[in-house]
Amino acid sequence: MLKAKKRFGQNFLKDTSVLHKIIQSMPVNSNKLIEIGPGLGDLTQRLLEVKPVLAYEVDKNLITFLKDKFSKEINEERFSIVEGDVLEKFQNGSLSDELYDLVANLPYYIATTIILEALKDPLCKSLIVMIQKEVAIKFAASCKTKEFTSLAVLAQTIGKVSILFDVKPESFEPQPKVTSSVLMIKKEKEFIKGKFSGVFETNKELDMFEKYLRNSFKAPRKTWLKNISQWVDKEYIHQLLDKYNLPLTIRPHELSVDSHHLLFNKLRIKETWKRRKRGKCLKTTKDKKITMEIKK
Ligand code: SAM
C-alpha cells in the first residue's frame, strides 16, 4: 500500500465524477497530452482513453507502481513516464518536442510556478489544471477586483482564462485543507519558433513585460505611479497618464490588461528612443535605473 507523501503535495483524486468532468472539458481536437504528477494513475487512466500520455513524476515509488499498472500501455507506446522534478525539466526547455495540452491535478506547493512555466512554453497550447481555489481566482480575476494582480494580467495576456468548477476536499485521499478549482487556460496567441505574434514579438519581450508587471504591482495598494516611478522617470509617467486620461491616483489593479500593454509599450519605446539619441551610455541616475532593469 503506497502512503501519500506530504512533501510532494500528494492528494489523490478519488471522485470519479470529477475525473469525468475534467475529461469532458478537454479540447475536442486535443494535442499530445502531458500530465504532471500522475500519482496513482486514476486521471492518467481516463486520459489514456482519449490520447497517448507523457507523464512527469518525481516520486520513485509511484513510478515503479505506475510502470507496473500501465505496462500494457507502455509496451504499446501509448504511455511514457519521465522521472524527476518537472521544474528542472522546464529549465531545460519545453516538456515536449511537439504541441501539447497539459492536464493535471497539480502539486499545490509548486502549482503557480508550473502554470507560469507552461504559459511561457510555446509548445503548450492549453492547460486544464486542478489547483487551490484561491490561486485559481488570482489567475482568472477581473480588473478592479482586489485579486487582480500580475498573475491575472500575464495569464490573460497569453490566453483565455476560466474557472471550470470547484472541487471539495472530500473528493481527495488524503483530504486537503482547502477547496480546489479546475482552471482552464486556452492560449490564443500563435507562437512561431519561440516567437509569437501577439502583444510581444519575442519571449525576451515577454520577460521584460513580466518585469514591468513585478514593478507595477510591487506595492499593490500604492498607486501605479508610485510603484513604477521607482523604475522609470516620474515626469514621463505623469505625461503618459495625462495623455491617456488616467488619474495619477490609479492603482495597478485598476488598469485593464490592455492598459498595462499600452503603458508597457510606451515605456519600452521611450527606452529605445533614449538609447538611439544618446547611445548606450545613459547619463542620469534615473536613466541608469531603466537600462539596468531592462538588461537583467
Ligand atoms: N494526478 C494524481 C491524482 O489526481 O490523483 C496525483 C496528484 S497529486 C496532487 C500531485 C502529484 O504530483 C503527485 O503524484 C506528486 O508525487 C507529483 N509531484 C510533486 N512534485 C512534483 C515535481 N516537482 N515534479 C513532478 N511531479 C511532482
CSV table of C-alpha atoms and ligand atoms in Angstrom, one decimal:
chain,number,residue,atom,x,y,z
A,1,MET,CA,0.0,0.0,0.0
A,2,LEU,CA,1.5,3.4,-1.1
A,3,LYS,CA,1.3,6.1,1.5
A,4,ALA,CA,0.7,9.7,0.3
A,5,LYS,CA,3.8,11.9,0.8
A,6,LYS,CA,3.1,15.4,2.1
A,7,ARG,CA,6.4,16.8,0.8
A,8,PHE,CA,5.3,16.0,-2.8
A,9,GLY,CA,1.9,17.5,-2.3
A,10,GLN,CA,0.1,14.2,-2.8
A,11,ASN,CA,-3.7,14.4,-2.5
A,12,PHE,CA,-5.0,11.7,-4.8
A,13,LEU,CA,-8.3,12.5,-6.7
A,14,LYS,CA,-10.8,9.7,-6.0
A,15,ASP,CA,-14.1,11.2,-7.1
A,16,THR,CA,-15.0,9.6,-10.4
A,17,SER,CA,-17.5,12.3,-11.3
A,18,VAL,CA,-14.7,15.0,-11.1
A,19,LEU,CA,-12.4,12.8,-13.3
A,20,HIS,CA,-15.3,12.6,-15.8
A,21,LYS,CA,-15.9,16.4,-15.8
A,22,ILE,CA,-12.1,17.0,-16.4
A,23,ILE,CA,-12.2,14.7,-19.4
A,24,GLN,CA,-15.4,16.4,-20.7
A,25,SER,CA,-13.7,19.8,-20.5
A,26,MET,CA,-10.7,18.9,-22.7
A,27,PRO,CA,-10.3,20.5,-26.2
A,28,VAL,CA,-12.1,18.4,-28.8
A,29,ASN,CA,-9.0,18.2,-31.1
A,30,SER,CA,-6.5,17.9,-28.4
A,31,ASN,CA,-2.8,17.8,-29.0
A,32,LYS,CA,-0.5,15.3,-27.3
A,33,LEU,CA,-1.4,15.1,-23.6
A,34,ILE,CA,1.1,15.8,-20.8
A,35,GLU,CA,0.3,15.1,-17.2
A,36,ILE,CA,2.4,16.4,-14.4
A,37,GLY,CA,2.3,14.2,-11.3
A,38,PRO,CA,0.2,11.1,-12.3
A,39,GLY,CA,0.2,9.9,-8.7
A,40,LEU,CA,-1.7,6.6,-8.5
A,41,GLY,CA,-2.8,7.0,-12.1
A,42,ASP,CA,-6.6,7.5,-11.8
A,43,LEU,CA,-6.6,10.6,-14.0
A,44,THR,CA,-4.0,9.0,-16.3
A,45,GLN,CA,-6.2,6.0,-16.9
A,46,ARG,CA,-9.0,8.4,-18.2
A,47,LEU,CA,-6.6,10.4,-20.2
A,48,LEU,CA,-5.3,7.3,-21.9
A,49,GLU,CA,-8.8,6.6,-23.2
A,50,VAL,CA,-8.5,9.8,-25.2
A,51,LYS,CA,-4.9,10.1,-26.3
A,52,PRO,CA,-1.4,8.9,-25.6
A,53,VAL,CA,0.1,10.4,-22.5
A,54,LEU,CA,3.5,11.6,-21.5
A,55,ALA,CA,3.8,12.0,-17.7
A,56,TYR,CA,6.3,13.6,-15.3
A,57,GLU,CA,6.6,12.2,-11.8
A,58,VAL,CA,9.1,13.0,-9.0
A,59,ASP,CA,8.2,10.1,-6.6
A,60,LYS,CA,10.3,7.0,-7.4
A,61,ASN,CA,7.9,4.6,-5.6
A,62,LEU,CA,5.0,5.9,-7.6
A,63,ILE,CA,7.0,5.5,-10.8
A,64,THR,CA,7.5,1.8,-10.0
A,65,PHE,CA,3.8,1.4,-9.3
A,66,LEU,CA,2.8,3.3,-12.5
A,67,LYS,CA,5.2,1.3,-14.7
A,68,ASP,CA,3.5,-1.9,-13.4
A,69,LYS,CA,-0.1,-0.6,-13.7
A,70,PHE,CA,0.4,0.7,-17.2
A,71,SER,CA,2.8,-1.9,-18.5
A,72,LYS,CA,0.4,-2.7,-21.4
A,73,GLU,CA,0.1,1.0,-22.5
A,74,ILE,CA,3.9,1.4,-22.1
A,75,ASN,CA,4.5,-1.6,-24.4
A,76,GLU,CA,2.0,-0.2,-26.9
A,77,GLU,CA,3.9,3.1,-26.7
A,78,ARG,CA,0.8,5.0,-25.6
A,79,PHE,CA,2.2,5.9,-22.2
A,80,SER,CA,5.6,7.1,-21.2
A,81,ILE,CA,6.8,8.4,-17.9
A,82,VAL,CA,9.7,10.7,-17.1
A,83,GLU,CA,11.3,10.6,-13.7
A,84,GLY,CA,12.3,13.8,-11.9
A,85,ASP,CA,11.3,17.2,-10.8
A,86,VAL,CA,9.2,18.8,-13.6
A,87,LEU,CA,10.6,22.3,-12.8
A,88,GLU,CA,14.1,21.1,-13.7
A,89,LYS,CA,12.7,19.8,-16.9
A,90,PHE,CA,11.1,23.2,-17.7
A,91,GLN,CA,14.5,24.8,-17.1
A,92,ASN,CA,16.0,22.7,-20.0
A,93,GLY,CA,13.2,24.0,-22.3
A,94,SER,CA,9.8,22.6,-23.3
A,95,LEU,CA,8.3,19.4,-21.7
A,96,SER,CA,7.8,18.2,-25.3
A,97,ASP,CA,9.1,18.3,-28.8
A,98,GLU,CA,5.6,18.8,-30.2
A,99,LEU,CA,2.4,20.8,-29.4
A,100,TYR,CA,0.7,19.6,-26.2
A,101,ASP,CA,-2.1,20.1,-23.8
A,102,LEU,CA,-1.4,20.0,-20.1
A,103,VAL,CA,-3.9,18.2,-17.9
A,104,ALA,CA,-3.1,17.7,-14.3
A,105,ASN,CA,-4.1,17.7,-10.7
A,106,LEU,CA,-1.0,19.8,-9.7
A,107,PRO,CA,1.0,19.5,-6.5
A,108,TYR,CA,-0.2,22.7,-4.8
A,109,TYR,CA,3.2,23.8,-3.4
A,110,ILE,CA,4.5,24.5,-6.9
A,111,ALA,CA,1.3,25.0,-8.9
A,112,THR,CA,1.8,28.7,-9.6
A,113,THR,CA,5.4,28.1,-10.9
A,114,ILE,CA,4.3,25.2,-13.1
A,115,ILE,CA,1.5,27.3,-14.6
A,116,LEU,CA,3.8,30.2,-15.3
A,117,GLU,CA,6.3,27.9,-17.0
A,118,ALA,CA,3.6,26.3,-19.1
A,119,LEU,CA,2.2,29.7,-20.1
A,120,LYS,CA,5.6,30.7,-21.4
A,121,ASP,CA,6.2,27.4,-23.2
A,122,PRO,CA,5.3,28.0,-26.8
A,123,LEU,CA,4.5,24.3,-27.4
A,124,CYS,CA,1.9,24.2,-24.6
A,125,LYS,CA,-1.4,25.1,-26.2
A,126,SER,CA,-3.8,24.7,-23.3
A,127,LEU,CA,-3.9,24.0,-19.6
A,128,ILE,CA,-6.6,22.2,-17.6
A,129,VAL,CA,-5.2,22.1,-14.0
A,130,MET,CA,-6.6,21.4,-10.6
A,131,ILE,CA,-5.2,23.9,-8.1
A,132,GLN,CA,-6.1,25.6,-4.9
A,133,LYS,CA,-9.2,27.7,-5.4
A,134,GLU,CA,-7.6,31.0,-4.1
A,135,VAL,CA,-4.8,30.6,-6.7
A,136,ALA,CA,-7.3,29.9,-9.5
A,137,ILE,CA,-9.1,33.1,-8.6
A,138,LYS,CA,-5.9,35.0,-8.9
A,139,PHE,CA,-5.3,33.8,-12.5
A,140,ALA,CA,-8.9,34.4,-13.6
A,141,ALA,CA,-9.5,37.7,-11.7
A,142,SER,CA,-11.2,40.6,-13.4
A,143,CYS,CA,-9.7,44.1,-13.4
A,144,LYS,CA,-10.7,46.3,-10.4
A,145,THR,CA,-11.1,43.4,-8.0
A,146,LYS,CA,-8.5,43.0,-5.2
A,147,GLU,CA,-7.5,39.6,-6.6
A,148,PHE,CA,-6.4,41.2,-9.9
A,149,THR,CA,-2.6,41.1,-9.8
A,150,SER,CA,0.3,40.5,-12.2
A,151,LEU,CA,-0.6,36.8,-12.4
A,152,ALA,CA,-4.0,37.6,-14.0
A,153,VAL,CA,-2.5,40.2,-16.4
A,154,LEU,CA,0.1,37.8,-17.5
A,155,ALA,CA,-2.2,34.8,-17.9
A,156,GLN,CA,-4.9,36.9,-19.7
A,157,THR,CA,-2.2,38.3,-22.0
A,158,ILE,CA,-1.4,34.9,-23.2
A,159,GLY,CA,-4.7,33.1,-23.2
A,160,LYS,CA,-8.4,32.9,-22.3
A,161,VAL,CA,-8.7,32.1,-18.6
A,162,SER,CA,-11.7,30.5,-16.9
A,163,ILE,CA,-12.5,28.6,-13.7
A,164,LEU,CA,-14.5,25.5,-14.8
A,165,PHE,CA,-15.7,24.2,-11.4
A,166,ASP,CA,-14.8,23.8,-7.8
A,167,VAL,CA,-13.8,20.5,-6.1
A,168,LYS,CA,-14.5,19.7,-2.4
A,169,PRO,CA,-11.7,18.4,-0.1
A,170,GLU,CA,-13.8,15.1,0.3
A,171,SER,CA,-13.0,14.3,-3.4
A,172,PHE,CA,-9.4,13.5,-2.4
A,173,GLU,CA,-7.4,11.0,-0.4
A,174,PRO,CA,-6.0,12.3,1.9
A,175,GLN,CA,-8.2,15.4,2.0
A,176,PRO,CA,-6.5,18.8,1.5
A,177,LYS,CA,-7.4,21.6,3.9
A,178,VAL,CA,-8.6,23.8,1.1
A,179,THR,CA,-11.2,23.8,-1.7
A,180,SER,CA,-9.8,23.2,-5.2
A,181,SER,CA,-10.8,24.5,-8.6
A,182,VAL,CA,-10.2,23.3,-12.1
A,183,LEU,CA,-8.7,26.2,-14.1
A,184,MET,CA,-8.6,26.3,-17.9
A,185,ILE,CA,-6.2,28.5,-19.9
A,186,LYS,CA,-6.5,28.3,-23.7
A,187,LYS,CA,-3.7,30.0,-25.5
A,188,GLU,CA,-4.9,32.5,-28.1
A,189,LYS,CA,-1.6,33.9,-29.4
A,190,GLU,CA,0.3,31.9,-32.0
A,191,PHE,CA,3.8,31.1,-31.1
A,192,ILE,CA,6.2,30.8,-34.0
A,193,LYS,CA,9.6,29.2,-33.2
A,194,GLY,CA,9.9,30.9,-29.9
A,195,LYS,CA,8.2,34.0,-31.2
A,196,PHE,CA,4.5,34.7,-31.0
A,197,SER,CA,2.5,37.2,-33.0
A,198,GLY,CA,0.6,38.8,-30.2
A,199,VAL,CA,1.4,41.7,-28.0
A,200,PHE,CA,5.1,40.8,-28.0
A,201,GLU,CA,7.4,39.6,-30.7
A,202,THR,CA,9.8,37.5,-28.7
A,203,ASN,CA,10.0,35.6,-25.4
A,204,LYS,CA,12.6,38.2,-24.3
A,205,GLU,CA,9.9,40.9,-24.6
A,206,LEU,CA,7.6,38.7,-22.5
A,207,ASP,CA,10.3,38.5,-19.9
A,208,MET,CA,10.5,42.3,-19.9
A,209,PHE,CA,6.7,42.5,-19.6
A,210,GLU,CA,6.9,40.3,-16.5
A,211,LYS,CA,9.5,42.6,-15.0
A,212,TYR,CA,7.2,45.6,-15.8
A,213,LEU,CA,4.4,43.8,-14.0
A,214,ARG,CA,6.5,42.9,-11.0
A,215,ASN,CA,7.4,46.6,-10.7
A,216,SER,CA,3.8,47.8,-11.4
A,217,PHE,CA,2.4,45.6,-8.6
A,218,LYS,CA,5.2,45.8,-6.2
A,219,ALA,CA,3.1,47.5,-3.6
A,220,PRO,CA,-0.5,46.7,-4.8
A,221,ARG,CA,-2.2,49.2,-2.5
A,222,LYS,CA,0.0,52.1,-3.7
A,223,THR,CA,-0.6,53.9,-6.9
A,224,TRP,CA,0.8,52.6,-10.2
A,225,LEU,CA,2.7,55.9,-10.5
A,226,LYS,CA,4.4,55.4,-7.1
A,227,ASN,CA,5.4,51.8,-8.0
A,228,ILE,CA,6.6,52.4,-11.5
A,229,SER,CA,8.4,55.6,-10.8
A,230,GLN,CA,11.0,53.7,-8.8
A,231,TRP,CA,11.9,52.3,-12.2
A,232,VAL,CA,11.2,55.0,-14.7
A,233,ASP,CA,11.4,58.8,-14.8
A,234,LYS,CA,8.4,60.2,-12.9
A,235,GLU,CA,7.9,63.2,-15.2
A,236,TYR,CA,7.4,60.9,-18.2
A,237,ILE,CA,4.9,58.8,-16.2
A,238,HIS,CA,2.9,61.9,-15.4
A,239,GLN,CA,2.8,62.8,-19.2
A,240,LEU,CA,1.7,59.2,-20.1
A,241,LEU,CA,-1.1,59.1,-17.6
A,242,ASP,CA,-2.3,62.5,-18.7
A,243,LYS,CA,-2.2,61.6,-22.3
A,244,TYR,CA,-4.4,58.6,-21.8
A,245,ASN,CA,-6.8,60.3,-19.3
A,246,LEU,CA,-5.7,58.0,-16.5
A,247,PRO,CA,-5.8,59.5,-13.0
A,248,LEU,CA,-2.4,59.9,-11.2
A,249,THR,CA,-4.0,58.0,-8.3
A,250,ILE,CA,-4.9,54.9,-10.3
A,251,ARG,CA,-3.7,51.7,-8.7
A,252,PRO,CA,-2.2,48.8,-10.6
A,253,HIS,CA,-5.3,46.6,-10.2
A,254,GLU,CA,-7.5,49.3,-11.7
A,255,LEU,CA,-5.6,49.3,-15.0
A,256,SER,CA,-7.0,46.8,-17.5
A,257,VAL,CA,-4.9,44.2,-19.3
A,258,ASP,CA,-5.0,46.4,-22.4
A,259,SER,CA,-3.9,49.4,-20.4
A,260,HIS,CA,-1.0,47.5,-19.0
A,261,HIS,CA,0.1,46.6,-22.5
A,262,LEU,CA,-0.3,50.1,-23.7
A,263,LEU,CA,1.8,51.6,-20.9
A,264,PHE,CA,4.4,48.9,-21.1
A,265,ASN,CA,4.8,49.5,-24.9
A,266,LYS,CA,5.1,53.3,-24.3
A,267,LEU,CA,7.8,52.8,-21.7
A,268,ARG,CA,9.6,50.4,-24.0
A,269,ILE,CA,9.5,52.8,-26.9
A,270,LYS,CA,10.7,55.6,-24.7
A,271,GLU,CA,13.7,53.5,-23.7
A,272,THR,CA,14.5,52.8,-27.4
A,273,TRP,CA,14.3,56.5,-28.1
A,274,LYS,CA,16.8,57.3,-25.3
A,275,ARG,CA,19.3,54.8,-26.5
A,276,ARG,CA,19.2,55.9,-30.1
A,277,LYS,CA,19.6,59.5,-29.2
A,278,ARG,CA,22.3,59.3,-26.5
A,279,GLY,CA,23.9,56.0,-27.3
A,280,LYS,CA,24.2,53.2,-24.8
A,281,CYS,CA,25.7,55.3,-22.0
A,282,LEU,CA,22.8,56.9,-20.2
A,283,LYS,CA,23.6,59.9,-18.0
A,284,THR,CA,21.2,60.4,-15.2
A,285,THR,CA,20.7,58.0,-12.2
A,286,LYS,CA,17.1,57.5,-13.2
A,287,ASP,CA,18.1,56.6,-16.7
A,288,LYS,CA,20.6,54.1,-15.4
A,289,LYS,CA,17.8,52.5,-13.4
A,290,ILE,CA,15.8,51.9,-16.6
A,291,THR,CA,18.6,50.3,-18.5
A,292,MET,CA,19.8,48.1,-15.7
A,293,GLU,CA,16.3,46.7,-15.1
A,294,ILE,CA,15.7,46.0,-18.8
A,295,LYS,CA,19.1,44.3,-19.3
A,296,LYS,CA,18.7,42.0,-16.3
B,1,SAM,N1,-2.7,13.0,-10.6
B,1,SAM,C1,-2.8,12.4,-9.3
B,1,SAM,C2,-4.3,12.5,-8.9
B,1,SAM,O1,-5.0,13.3,-9.5
B,1,SAM,O2,-4.7,11.7,-8.0
B,1,SAM,C3,-1.9,12.9,-8.2
B,1,SAM,C4,-2.0,14.4,-7.9
B,1,SAM,S1,-1.1,14.9,-6.5
B,1,SAM,C5,-2.0,16.4,-6.1
B,1,SAM,C6,0.4,15.6,-7.2
B,1,SAM,C7,1.4,14.7,-7.9
B,1,SAM,O3,2.5,15.5,-8.3
B,1,SAM,C8,1.9,13.6,-7.0
B,1,SAM,O4,1.9,12.4,-7.7
B,1,SAM,C9,3.4,14.0,-6.7
B,1,SAM,O5,4.3,13.0,-6.5
B,1,SAM,C10,3.7,14.8,-8.0
B,1,SAM,N2,4.8,15.8,-7.9
B,1,SAM,C11,5.0,16.6,-6.8
B,1,SAM,N3,6.1,17.4,-7.0
B,1,SAM,C12,6.5,17.1,-8.3
B,1,SAM,C13,7.5,17.6,-9.1
B,1,SAM,N4,8.3,18.6,-8.7
B,1,SAM,N5,7.7,17.1,-10.4
B,1,SAM,C14,6.9,16.1,-10.8
B,1,SAM,N6,5.8,15.6,-10.1
B,1,SAM,C15,5.6,16.1,-8.8
